Amino acid sequence: MNINRQVLTLDEFTIQGLRDFPKATGELSSLLRDIGLAAKRVNVEVNKAGLVDILGDAGTMNVQGEEVKKLDIYANNQFMGVLKHGIACAGIASEELDDIVVFDDPVSNNSKYVCMFDPLDGSGNIDVNVSIGTIFSIYRRVSELGKPCTEEDFLQPGNKQVAAGYVIYGSSTMLVYATRRGVNGFTLDPSIGEFSLSHPNIQCPESGKIYSVNHGNFFQYDKPVQKYIDGCQRKTKTTGGPYTQRYIGSMVADVHRNLIKGGIFMYPGTTDKPKGKLRLLYECNPFAFIVEVAGGKATNGKQRILDIQPTELHQRTPLFIGSKAMMEELEVLLNAEPAEAAV
Ligand code: AHM
């Protein structure tokens, strides 16, 4: 039987990366392996989501007499569990939890990384069979090794990320992760149950034709944002439009598509929610890191996302992210004098 040795699995790929750094301890590879394992377990449950009525509603007992958990809680527990039992993570913060979880055992206290994740982003879409995802981000801790990690380890600006990635549970399941060396995508091969390298060295196209935003909020956006969106629908010198509008309402799927095809994704502040909806630590920083490594840009409209100093775990921020040229068109309007930017 011929085995295609051209296609590396996630484990093979990260281990191969270690050959370039003989002094590396392998902790990051181990952490990514743990994340890959949790993703596979979550994938199995996500695929069964339509059967929930047969197996039992969340909060009730299923036919085996087990309590059925909401999928986002299940996903949270899977990611937290693999990281706790692994050897490379000192603690986690999750979009699902109010506070950080410090693992505080002799091995974890000597681990150099902490991990943050949104276990199931876009979970409102589960019931209608729309793609959802997991987002994660990894930092080197700043607190003293040998002791429990602290909140300070989690409140680092995104430019300190060592790695970030996401899993998309879609028509196929993919794990995409970035380190400073590049962005690589792995598709789950169900025949062997492994993530296999399918999208090596992902580059975000310099420009694109897709803009993604919740149009229902249009009249709540600032004038410069309205002007940009308006321009996306016209043929103008500023935007190069008309563009195609695509908005799933599942950030992982929306940003993944734009990363591959070229485009811009926006979740601006609104009059009701000036800081928008998305969380800096669990959603915006990891994607900003991935998209920047791939050649794109990400800002909150005033500042590079990765340079924001977080002050609280669950803080929100407006987000504009995508292909470099499209982001630069937007920035011209966001930085323009108010009179110039009026629609
Ligand atoms: P969630 O944390 O409740 O899953 O919400 C996050 C999701 C993002 O994936 C998506 O981009 C956004 O919410 C969509 O929000 P809206 O429906 O306001 O456009």
mmCIF file of C-alpha atoms and ligand atoms in Angstrom:
data_model
loop_
_atom_site.group_PDB
_atom_site.id
_atom_site.type_symbol
_atom_site.label_atom_id
_atom_site.label_comp_id
_atom_site.label_asym_id
_atom_site.label_seq_id
_atom_site.Cartn_x
_atom_site.Cartn_y
_atom_site.Cartn_z
ATOM 1 C CA MET A 1 0.000 0.000 0.000
ATOM 2 C CA ASN A 2 1.320 3.453 -0.870
ATOM 3 C CA ILE A 3 1.282 5.903 1.999
ATOM 4 C CA ASN A 4 1.457 9.544 1.031
ATOM 5 C CA ARG A 5 4.366 10.738 3.165
ATOM 6 C CA GLN A 6 4.031 14.209 1.665
ATOM 7 C CA VAL A 7 1.138 14.898 4.010
ATOM 8 C CA LEU A 8 2.295 15.517 7.548
ATOM 9 C CA THR A 9 -0.007 15.146 10.512
ATOM 10 C CA LEU A 10 -0.208 17.965 13.071
ATOM 11 C CA ASP A 11 2.018 16.005 15.454
ATOM 12 C CA GLU A 12 4.580 15.224 12.766
ATOM 13 C CA PHE A 13 4.592 18.848 11.659
ATOM 14 C CA THR A 14 5.190 20.286 15.139
ATOM 15 C CA ILE A 15 7.802 17.659 15.945
ATOM 16 C CA GLN A 16 9.562 18.334 12.646
ATOM 17 C CA GLY A 17 9.629 22.031 13.620
ATOM 18 C CA LEU A 18 11.607 21.051 16.715
ATOM 19 C CA ARG A 19 14.478 19.836 14.529
ATOM 20 C CA ASP A 20 15.154 23.481 13.623
ATOM 21 C CA PHE A 21 15.460 24.380 17.322
ATOM 22 C CA PRO A 22 17.609 21.755 19.003
ATOM 23 C CA LYS A 23 17.277 23.565 22.346
ATOM 24 C CA ALA A 24 13.471 23.591 22.249
ATOM 25 C CA THR A 25 11.816 21.648 25.040
ATOM 26 C CA GLY A 26 8.849 20.474 22.966
ATOM 27 C CA GLU A 27 6.359 22.069 25.375
ATOM 28 C CA LEU A 28 4.634 24.103 22.679
ATOM 29 C CA SER A 29 4.296 21.013 20.458
ATOM 30 C CA SER A 30 2.842 19.147 23.376
ATOM 31 C CA LEU A 31 0.375 21.943 24.025
ATOM 32 C CA LEU A 32 -0.735 21.998 20.390
ATOM 33 C CA ARG A 33 -1.143 18.231 20.479
ATOM 34 C CA ASP A 34 -3.382 18.571 23.545
ATOM 35 C CA ILE A 35 -5.468 21.203 21.770
ATOM 36 C CA GLY A 36 -5.749 18.953 18.703
ATOM 37 C CA LEU A 37 -7.022 16.107 20.881
ATOM 38 C CA ALA A 38 -9.672 18.272 22.559
ATOM 39 C CA ALA A 39 -10.718 19.568 19.124
ATOM 40 C CA LYS A 40 -11.280 16.012 17.880
ATOM 41 C CA ARG A 41 -13.447 15.211 20.883
ATOM 42 C CA VAL A 42 -15.485 18.390 20.441
ATOM 43 C CA ASN A 43 -15.810 17.656 16.745
ATOM 44 C CA VAL A 44 -17.485 14.330 17.506
ATOM 45 C CA GLU A 45 -20.066 16.044 19.705
ATOM 46 C CA VAL A 46 -20.648 18.938 17.289
ATOM 47 C CA ASN A 47 -21.378 16.404 14.551
ATOM 48 C CA LYS A 48 -24.042 14.855 16.785
ATOM 49 C CA ALA A 49 -25.644 18.210 17.607
ATOM 50 C CA GLY A 50 -28.696 17.502 15.443
ATOM 51 C CA LEU A 51 -29.338 14.359 17.447
ATOM 52 C CA VAL A 52 -29.727 16.257 20.696
ATOM 53 C CA ASP A 53 -33.500 15.851 20.593
ATOM 54 C CA ILE A 54 -33.032 12.096 20.331
ATOM 55 C CA LEU A 55 -30.257 11.864 22.880
ATOM 56 C CA GLY A 56 -31.765 14.407 25.267
ATOM 57 C CA ASP A 57 -31.874 18.211 25.592
ATOM 58 C CA ALA A 58 -29.117 20.074 27.359
ATOM 59 C CA GLY A 59 -29.621 19.894 31.105
ATOM 60 C CA THR A 60 -31.667 16.683 30.906
ATOM 61 C CA MET A 61 -30.681 13.001 31.005
ATOM 62 C CA ASN A 62 -29.985 11.263 27.716
ATOM 63 C CA VAL A 63 -31.011 7.706 26.952
ATOM 64 C CA GLN A 64 -27.887 6.355 28.632
ATOM 65 C CA GLY A 65 -28.905 8.220 31.783
ATOM 66 C CA GLU A 66 -26.019 10.715 31.408
ATOM 67 C CA GLU A 67 -26.612 14.401 31.873
ATOM 68 C CA VAL A 68 -26.470 16.204 28.520
ATOM 69 C CA LYS A 69 -24.316 19.300 28.778
ATOM 70 C CA LYS A 70 -24.596 22.373 26.612
ATOM 71 C CA LEU A 71 -22.003 21.986 23.874
ATOM 72 C CA ASP A 72 -20.126 25.101 24.852
ATOM 73 C CA ILE A 73 -19.724 23.838 28.403
ATOM 74 C CA TYR A 74 -18.703 20.443 27.065
ATOM 75 C CA ALA A 75 -16.109 22.093 24.798
ATOM 76 C CA ASN A 76 -14.834 24.233 27.654
ATOM 77 C CA ASN A 77 -14.349 21.176 29.848
ATOM 78 C CA GLN A 78 -12.567 19.264 27.095
ATOM 79 C CA PHE A 79 -10.040 22.021 26.396
ATOM 80 C CA MET A 80 -9.526 22.735 30.081
ATOM 81 C CA GLY A 81 -9.164 19.013 30.820
ATOM 82 C CA VAL A 82 -6.495 18.217 28.209
ATOM 83 C CA LEU A 83 -4.475 21.264 29.200
ATOM 84 C CA LYS A 84 -4.710 20.433 32.884
ATOM 85 C CA HIS A 85 -3.603 16.857 32.321
ATOM 86 C CA GLY A 86 -0.841 17.884 29.915
ATOM 87 C CA ILE A 87 2.641 19.013 30.884
ATOM 88 C CA ALA A 88 2.895 22.371 29.171
ATOM 89 C CA CYS A 89 0.253 24.694 30.565
ATOM 90 C CA ALA A 90 0.262 26.496 33.923
ATOM 91 C CA GLY A 91 -3.334 27.684 33.714
ATOM 92 C CA ILE A 92 -6.117 28.808 31.439
ATOM 93 C CA ALA A 93 -8.646 31.561 30.904
ATOM 94 C CA SER A 94 -11.826 30.845 28.986
ATOM 95 C CA GLU A 95 -14.634 32.911 27.570
ATOM 96 C CA GLU A 96 -16.953 30.550 29.458
ATOM 97 C CA LEU A 97 -15.430 31.210 32.881
ATOM 98 C CA ASP A 98 -15.414 34.346 35.028
ATOM 99 C CA ASP A 99 -11.884 33.868 36.355
ATOM 100 C CA ILE A 100 -8.636 32.233 35.380
ATOM 101 C CA VAL A 101 -8.068 28.608 36.358
ATOM 102 C CA VAL A 102 -4.643 28.046 37.929
ATOM 103 C CA PHE A 103 -3.646 24.399 37.663
ATOM 104 C CA ASP A 104 -1.292 24.665 40.653
ATOM 105 C CA ASP A 105 0.454 21.305 40.753
ATOM 106 C CA PRO A 106 4.208 20.705 40.655
ATOM 107 C CA VAL A 107 4.319 20.022 36.892
ATOM 108 C CA SER A 108 1.985 22.837 35.870
ATOM 109 C CA ASN A 109 3.749 25.358 38.116
ATOM 110 C CA ASN A 110 6.902 24.666 36.124
ATOM 111 C CA SER A 111 5.157 24.954 32.737
ATOM 112 C CA LYS A 112 6.095 28.042 30.831
ATOM 113 C CA TYR A 113 2.854 28.676 28.949
ATOM 114 C CA VAL A 114 -0.676 29.807 29.705
ATOM 115 C CA CYS A 115 -3.541 29.340 27.293
ATOM 116 C CA MET A 116 -6.712 31.302 26.615
ATOM 117 C CA PHE A 117 -9.621 30.079 24.560
ATOM 118 C CA ASP A 118 -13.152 30.626 23.391
ATOM 119 C CA PRO A 119 -14.251 26.969 23.441
ATOM 120 C CA LEU A 120 -17.206 27.290 21.057
ATOM 121 C CA ASP A 121 -17.497 30.605 19.283
ATOM 122 C CA GLY A 122 -20.739 31.259 17.431
ATOM 123 C CA SER A 123 -22.514 28.647 19.528
ATOM 124 C CA GLY A 124 -25.852 30.329 18.792
ATOM 125 C CA ASN A 125 -25.480 28.758 15.330
ATOM 126 C CA ILE A 126 -25.324 25.144 16.527
ATOM 127 C CA ASP A 127 -29.059 24.561 16.239
ATOM 128 C CA VAL A 128 -29.116 25.609 12.597
ATOM 129 C CA ASN A 129 -26.156 23.606 11.337
ATOM 130 C CA VAL A 130 -23.896 26.569 10.669
ATOM 131 C CA SER A 131 -20.114 26.356 11.109
ATOM 132 C CA ILE A 132 -18.796 27.167 14.555
ATOM 133 C CA GLY A 133 -15.313 27.179 15.998
ATOM 134 C CA THR A 134 -12.823 27.162 18.838
ATOM 135 C CA ILE A 135 -10.270 29.974 19.151
ATOM 136 C CA PHE A 136 -7.101 29.720 21.232
ATOM 137 C CA SER A 137 -4.087 31.759 22.132
ATOM 138 C CA ILE A 138 -0.855 30.856 23.910
ATOM 139 C CA TYR A 139 1.423 33.142 25.926
ATOM 140 C CA ARG A 140 4.702 32.596 27.701
ATOM 141 C CA ARG A 141 3.999 33.345 31.337
ATOM 142 C CA VAL A 142 5.656 36.330 32.994
ATOM 143 C CA SER A 143 5.239 35.139 36.592
ATOM 144 C CA GLU A 144 7.959 33.192 38.351
ATOM 145 C CA LEU A 145 8.429 29.578 37.217
ATOM 146 C CA GLY A 146 7.903 27.051 39.975
ATOM 147 C CA LYS A 147 4.974 29.018 41.402
ATOM 148 C CA PRO A 148 1.298 29.072 40.375
ATOM 149 C CA CYS A 149 0.573 31.327 37.396
ATOM 150 C CA THR A 150 -1.211 34.630 38.036
ATOM 151 C CA GLU A 151 -3.673 36.934 36.272
ATOM 152 C CA GLU A 152 -0.709 39.008 35.092
ATOM 153 C CA ASP A 153 0.235 36.126 32.772
ATOM 154 C CA PHE A 154 -3.101 36.488 30.987
ATOM 155 C CA LEU A 155 -3.274 40.284 30.811
ATOM 156 C CA GLN A 156 -0.475 40.596 28.263
ATOM 157 C CA PRO A 157 -0.875 42.493 24.983
ATOM 158 C CA GLY A 158 -1.517 40.302 21.946
ATOM 159 C CA ASN A 159 1.919 41.077 20.505
ATOM 160 C CA LYS A 160 3.319 38.752 23.189
ATOM 161 C CA GLN A 161 1.462 35.724 21.824
ATOM 162 C CA VAL A 162 3.688 32.761 21.094
ATOM 163 C CA ALA A 163 1.032 31.011 19.034
ATOM 164 C CA ALA A 164 -2.650 31.366 18.243
ATOM 165 C CA GLY A 165 -5.119 29.363 16.269
ATOM 166 C CA TYR A 166 -8.632 28.185 15.672
ATOM 167 C CA VAL A 167 -10.586 25.075 14.863
ATOM 168 C CA ILE A 168 -13.484 25.346 12.453
ATOM 169 C CA TYR A 169 -16.192 22.705 12.645
ATOM 170 C CA GLY A 170 -17.533 23.117 9.124
ATOM 171 C CA SER A 171 -18.071 21.051 6.004
ATOM 172 C CA SER A 172 -14.734 19.631 7.046
ATOM 173 C CA THR A 173 -12.986 20.227 10.349
ATOM 174 C CA MET A 174 -9.820 22.268 10.221
ATOM 175 C CA LEU A 175 -7.243 23.384 12.742
ATOM 176 C CA VAL A 176 -5.272 26.471 11.715
ATOM 177 C CA TYR A 177 -2.486 27.829 13.869
ATOM 178 C CA ALA A 178 0.125 30.532 13.644
ATOM 179 C CA THR A 179 3.496 31.056 15.227
ATOM 180 C CA ARG A 180 5.791 33.896 14.205
ATOM 181 C CA ARG A 181 7.175 31.495 11.578
ATOM 182 C CA GLY A 182 3.921 31.186 9.641
ATOM 183 C CA VAL A 183 0.308 30.088 9.493
ATOM 184 C CA ASN A 184 -0.533 26.484 8.652
ATOM 185 C CA GLY A 185 -3.864 24.735 8.227
ATOM 186 C CA PHE A 186 -4.624 21.062 8.971
ATOM 187 C CA THR A 187 -7.770 19.262 7.867
ATOM 188 C CA LEU A 188 -9.125 16.440 9.985
ATOM 189 C CA ASP A 189 -8.805 13.205 8.030
ATOM 190 C CA PRO A 190 -11.640 11.123 9.493
ATOM 191 C CA SER A 191 -10.164 7.893 8.092
ATOM 192 C CA ILE A 192 -7.177 8.121 10.451
ATOM 193 C CA GLY A 193 -8.574 10.599 12.970
ATOM 194 C CA GLU A 194 -5.647 12.963 12.479
ATOM 195 C CA PHE A 195 -5.279 16.598 11.460
ATOM 196 C CA SER A 196 -3.227 16.537 8.245
ATOM 197 C CA LEU A 197 -1.382 19.470 6.729
ATOM 198 C CA SER A 198 -3.650 20.706 3.930
ATOM 199 C CA HIS A 199 -2.947 24.458 3.822
ATOM 200 C CA PRO A 200 0.788 25.065 4.309
ATOM 201 C CA ASN A 201 2.037 28.623 4.778
ATOM 202 C CA ILE A 202 -1.302 30.436 4.476
ATOM 203 C CA GLN A 203 -0.984 33.993 3.145
ATOM 204 C CA CYS A 204 -3.893 36.409 3.368
ATOM 205 C CA PRO A 205 -4.382 37.868 -0.133
ATOM 206 C CA GLU A 206 -3.209 41.505 -0.246
ATOM 207 C CA SER A 207 -6.703 42.555 -1.311
ATOM 208 C CA GLY A 208 -10.049 40.885 -1.817
ATOM 209 C CA LYS A 209 -13.666 41.302 -2.805
ATOM 210 C CA ILE A 210 -15.495 40.325 0.384
ATOM 211 C CA TYR A 211 -16.666 42.545 3.236
ATOM 212 C CA SER A 212 -18.268 41.014 6.315
ATOM 213 C CA VAL A 213 -20.284 43.060 8.778
ATOM 214 C CA ASN A 214 -23.656 42.943 10.507
ATOM 215 C CA HIS A 215 -25.636 45.282 8.243
ATOM 216 C CA GLY A 216 -28.525 45.343 10.707
ATOM 217 C CA ASN A 217 -26.433 47.616 12.921
ATOM 218 C CA PHE A 218 -25.582 50.016 10.072
ATOM 219 C CA PHE A 219 -27.307 53.092 11.537
ATOM 220 C CA GLN A 220 -25.593 52.513 14.877
ATOM 221 C CA TYR A 221 -22.082 52.675 13.422
ATOM 222 C CA ASP A 222 -19.915 55.810 13.376
ATOM 223 C CA LYS A 223 -20.091 57.904 10.216
ATOM 224 C CA PRO A 224 -16.645 56.855 8.884
ATOM 225 C CA VAL A 225 -17.601 53.175 9.225
ATOM 226 C CA GLN A 226 -20.911 53.842 7.483
ATOM 227 C CA LYS A 227 -19.026 55.636 4.742
ATOM 228 C CA TYR A 228 -16.670 52.685 4.264
ATOM 229 C CA ILE A 229 -19.562 50.192 4.131
ATOM 230 C CA ASP A 230 -21.393 52.468 1.734
ATOM 231 C CA GLY A 231 -18.244 52.543 -0.415
ATOM 232 C CA CYS A 232 -18.059 48.742 -0.370
ATOM 233 C CA GLN A 233 -21.365 48.751 -2.248
ATOM 234 C CA ARG A 234 -20.294 51.218 -4.904
ATOM 235 C CA LYS A 235 -17.617 51.627 -7.477
ATOM 236 C CA THR A 236 -15.542 54.403 -5.915
ATOM 237 C CA LYS A 237 -11.925 55.443 -6.039
ATOM 238 C CA THR A 238 -11.532 54.940 -2.301
ATOM 239 C CA THR A 239 -12.741 51.377 -1.912
ATOM 240 C CA GLY A 240 -12.394 49.760 -5.318
ATOM 241 C CA GLY A 241 -15.895 48.305 -4.707
ATOM 242 C CA PRO A 242 -18.500 47.072 -5.240
ATOM 243 C CA TYR A 243 -17.534 44.154 -3.055
ATOM 244 C CA THR A 244 -19.473 41.033 -2.138
ATOM 245 C CA GLN A 245 -21.119 40.977 1.291
ATOM 246 C CA ARG A 246 -20.741 37.735 3.262
ATOM 247 C CA TYR A 247 -21.643 37.478 6.949
ATOM 248 C CA ILE A 248 -22.352 34.180 8.620
ATOM 249 C CA GLY A 249 -22.444 35.524 12.185
ATOM 250 C CA SER A 250 -19.847 32.973 13.213
ATOM 251 C CA MET A 251 -16.542 34.786 13.473
ATOM 252 C CA VAL A 252 -14.351 31.742 12.954
ATOM 253 C CA ALA A 253 -16.082 30.914 9.679
ATOM 254 C CA ASP A 254 -16.214 34.541 8.516
ATOM 255 C CA VAL A 255 -12.571 35.323 9.236
ATOM 256 C CA HIS A 256 -11.377 31.919 7.967
ATOM 257 C CA ARG A 257 -13.062 32.531 4.602
ATOM 258 C CA ASN A 258 -11.619 36.041 4.330
ATOM 259 C CA LEU A 259 -8.145 34.822 5.338
ATOM 260 C CA ILE A 260 -8.171 32.309 2.491
ATOM 261 C CA LYS A 261 -10.018 34.337 -0.154
ATOM 262 C CA GLY A 262 -9.130 37.919 0.805
ATOM 263 C CA GLY A 263 -11.559 40.285 2.468
ATOM 264 C CA ILE A 264 -12.343 42.409 5.482
ATOM 265 C CA PHE A 265 -14.321 41.500 8.614
ATOM 266 C CA MET A 266 -15.700 44.196 10.888
ATOM 267 C CA TYR A 267 -17.414 44.221 14.242
ATOM 268 C CA PRO A 268 -17.478 47.962 14.966
ATOM 269 C CA GLY A 269 -18.713 49.656 18.100
ATOM 270 C CA THR A 270 -22.374 50.679 18.015
ATOM 271 C CA THR A 271 -24.290 53.436 19.791
ATOM 272 C CA ASP A 272 -25.662 50.763 22.171
ATOM 273 C CA LYS A 273 -22.335 48.939 22.576
ATOM 274 C CA PRO A 274 -19.467 51.357 21.888
ATOM 275 C CA LYS A 275 -16.903 48.593 22.438
ATOM 276 C CA GLY A 276 -18.701 46.187 20.112
ATOM 277 C CA LYS A 277 -19.314 42.573 21.047
ATOM 278 C CA LEU A 278 -16.088 40.664 20.542
ATOM 279 C CA ARG A 279 -13.651 39.898 23.339
ATOM 280 C CA LEU A 280 -10.088 41.136 23.074
ATOM 281 C CA LEU A 281 -8.402 38.157 24.724
ATOM 282 C CA TYR A 282 -10.430 35.248 23.404
ATOM 283 C CA GLU A 283 -11.421 36.376 19.918
ATOM 284 C CA CYS A 284 -9.651 39.503 18.665
ATOM 285 C CA ASN A 285 -6.039 38.942 19.773
ATOM 286 C CA PRO A 286 -5.720 35.402 18.409
ATOM 287 C CA PHE A 287 -7.225 36.350 15.057
ATOM 288 C CA ALA A 288 -5.169 39.562 14.888
ATOM 289 C CA PHE A 289 -2.018 37.490 15.432
ATOM 290 C CA ILE A 290 -2.961 34.898 12.798
ATOM 291 C CA VAL A 291 -3.993 37.471 10.196
ATOM 292 C CA GLU A 292 -0.895 39.639 10.767
ATOM 293 C CA VAL A 293 1.453 36.652 10.449
ATOM 294 C CA ALA A 294 -0.399 35.870 7.188
ATOM 295 C CA GLY A 295 0.257 39.414 5.922
ATOM 296 C CA GLY A 296 -3.021 41.169 6.854
ATOM 297 C CA LYS A 297 -3.889 43.820 9.435
ATOM 298 C CA ALA A 298 -6.153 44.195 12.480
ATOM 299 C CA THR A 299 -7.145 47.338 14.394
ATOM 300 C CA ASN A 300 -9.842 48.600 16.727
ATOM 301 C CA GLY A 301 -10.219 51.614 14.426
ATOM 302 C CA LYS A 302 -7.617 53.659 16.289
ATOM 303 C CA GLN A 303 -4.944 51.245 17.403
ATOM 304 C CA ARG A 304 -3.379 47.962 16.319
ATOM 305 C CA ILE A 305 -5.275 45.216 18.173
ATOM 306 C CA LEU A 306 -2.036 43.470 19.195
ATOM 307 C CA ASP A 307 -0.767 46.611 20.965
ATOM 308 C CA ILE A 308 -3.776 47.043 23.268
ATOM 309 C CA GLN A 309 -2.787 46.541 26.907
ATOM 310 C CA PRO A 310 -5.637 44.483 28.400
ATOM 311 C CA THR A 311 -6.965 45.583 31.771
ATOM 312 C CA GLU A 312 -9.566 42.873 32.327
ATOM 313 C CA LEU A 313 -10.072 39.303 31.187
ATOM 314 C CA HIS A 314 -13.377 39.785 29.428
ATOM 315 C CA GLN A 315 -12.897 43.222 27.900
ATOM 316 C CA ARG A 316 -14.451 43.891 24.523
ATOM 317 C CA THR A 317 -13.127 45.854 21.594
ATOM 318 C CA PRO A 318 -14.307 46.947 18.156
ATOM 319 C CA LEU A 319 -12.533 44.910 15.480
ATOM 320 C CA PHE A 320 -11.544 45.549 11.862
ATOM 321 C CA ILE A 321 -9.445 42.764 10.366
ATOM 322 C CA GLY A 322 -8.415 41.458 6.992
ATOM 323 C CA SER A 323 -6.498 41.981 3.782
ATOM 324 C CA LYS A 324 -3.870 44.700 3.999
ATOM 325 C CA ALA A 325 -5.048 46.872 1.095
ATOM 326 C CA MET A 326 -8.696 46.789 2.207
ATOM 327 C CA MET A 327 -7.696 47.649 5.768
ATOM 328 C CA GLU A 328 -5.657 50.588 4.486
ATOM 329 C CA GLU A 329 -8.668 51.870 2.507
ATOM 330 C CA LEU A 330 -10.718 51.702 5.695
ATOM 331 C CA GLU A 331 -8.032 53.436 7.750
ATOM 332 C CA VAL A 332 -8.016 56.396 5.381
ATOM 333 C CA LEU A 333 -11.664 57.005 6.306
ATOM 334 C CA LEU A 334 -11.276 56.254 10.008
ATOM 335 C CA ASN A 335 -8.402 58.737 10.255
ATOM 336 C CA ALA A 336 -10.090 61.430 8.139
ATOM 337 C CA GLU A 337 -11.371 64.691 9.578
ATOM 338 C CA PRO A 338 -15.018 64.286 10.732
ATOM 339 C CA ALA A 339 -16.376 66.521 7.948
ATOM 340 C CA GLU A 340 -14.574 64.506 5.292
ATOM 341 C CA ALA A 341 -15.831 61.207 6.690
ATOM 342 C CA ALA A 342 -19.516 62.210 6.885
ATOM 343 C CA VAL A 343 -21.764 60.089 4.660
HETATM 344 P P1 AHM B 1 -20.917 34.236 20.890
HETATM 345 O O1 AHM B 1 -19.739 34.479 21.803
HETATM 346 O O2 AHM B 1 -22.234 34.409 21.558
HETATM 347 O O3 AHM B 1 -20.780 32.966 20.156
HETATM 348 O O4 AHM B 1 -20.861 35.441 19.848
HETATM 349 C C1 AHM B 1 -19.740 35.630 19.057
HETATM 350 C C2 AHM B 1 -20.211 35.717 17.656
HETATM 351 C C3 AHM B 1 -19.111 35.806 16.650
HETATM 352 O O5 AHM B 1 -18.701 34.542 16.230
HETATM 353 C C4 AHM B 1 -19.785 36.551 15.534
HETATM 354 O O6 AHM B 1 -18.883 37.201 14.690
HETATM 355 C C5 AHM B 1 -20.653 37.518 16.266
HETATM 356 O O7 AHM B 1 -20.959 36.903 17.494
HETATM 357 C C6 AHM B 1 -21.933 37.805 15.552
HETATM 358 O O8 AHM B 1 -22.656 38.743 16.264
HETATM 359 P P2 AHM B 1 -23.944 39.478 15.654
HETATM 360 O O9 AHM B 1 -25.005 38.451 15.599
HETATM 361 O O10 AHM B 1 -24.216 40.585 16.622
HETATM 362 O O11 AHM B 1 -23.567 40.002 14.313
#
